[in-house]
Amino acid sequence: MSRVAIAQLPGVRGDPARRRAWLAALAARAAAEGADLLFLPEAALSGYHLAPGCPEVARATRRAAASLARDHRLDIVAGLIDGDGSRLELFGADGCHRSYLKRYPTLRESAHHRAGRTPAVWTLQGRRAGLLLCADIMQGGAWRPLVGRVDVVLVAAAWPDYRGRPARLAPPLRPLLAPLATRSPAYLHAFLPRAAAALGVPLLFANLAGTWVGAEGFTGGSTVFGPDGSIVAALADGAGADEPALLVAPLP
């Protein structure tokens, strides 16, 4: 793995055919720009939702992703919510398929999604990659199994933009939760480089963008971090809110 493509795209649940068309366009562009890995956020192939997905739609999406990976000779790693939870899946250029089930769903997600038990370390284009999904990054139990075992870490997220939430909180909860909400995006952008530096490997962060339901939305900010935590390349927070955006960069 020498050159990577990170996609940032709308998170709202929508037309599966449109999402497959987005994936096809992203794969073609990534391959044309010399990337050997296309990395997409949590739930990128399905849109973010809590209710169980349709198995037939998930199968059609997986078939499309596998075909694109083979045709363009690149590995595709992308999030998909299916019947039992949030997954990060590998569709290999060589035809292989692997699936990682999110180990630490949020409190809201855990009412609908099953938690995984097994860490994921996959070989991508000759490099050992550790895979994490969104809230996994907050848990030492997700990071510790990767220490000393990986050459790169991929964090796929549907990280919300909390900045507008304090005004929508019930008045009794505002003093308690408003500071957490307003600090959350800054915390995320500070935490990820520290994580990369602590692990001593590059970290790829792929996040959803745009609105979800009503005023709820995702914070974007997909980034390639170097092993010292420095920013190698990044997408703006608002990029991909309406149509997919793609970041192509060398892997440090």
C-alpha angles and dihedrals in degrees: 000000000000106000125034136195120207119194125207115192145158114294100204115116107251150137108345091209090056091051091051089051089051090051092050092051092046093049092050092049094045091052092046090054092051101256119150094192129049111195122191131184131260111294091005093138095047107023118246116292140140102218119088114276128232111269093211092054091047091052092050091049092049091050091051093048093048091051092049092050092053095042094050095035095231135117114249119203113184142157123248132176111212134163100305107029151305114321137186110211135194120215103187129212085231093054098260121141127200132171132203120196115214109258100200113039116184119257091262093046094047090067088064108020132065117232121236124230106200128078116229123230111165132174110241117185091332097315127105107239128193114212126211134172121217109278089033087080091068094059127080088207088067096046102040096067089057098055111115092356104083142060095201138010124220117201114189113190148180089196111175126228101239097179096100096045105086092073090053096050120104107263095246090055099047098086091051103040106026095079091051092049096049093046096045102092092044090048091052093051090048096044098052097058090046089052092050091050093046092052092040094223136100115274125209117202120193117182138177121245139201131035128328112182122351108315093349116109148150128263103224114196098143108186147178109223123194122229089264092054095256120141111251096177136342144183121231116258092248097046114114095021093128105012129015119278123202131209117197118188142148116267108245 
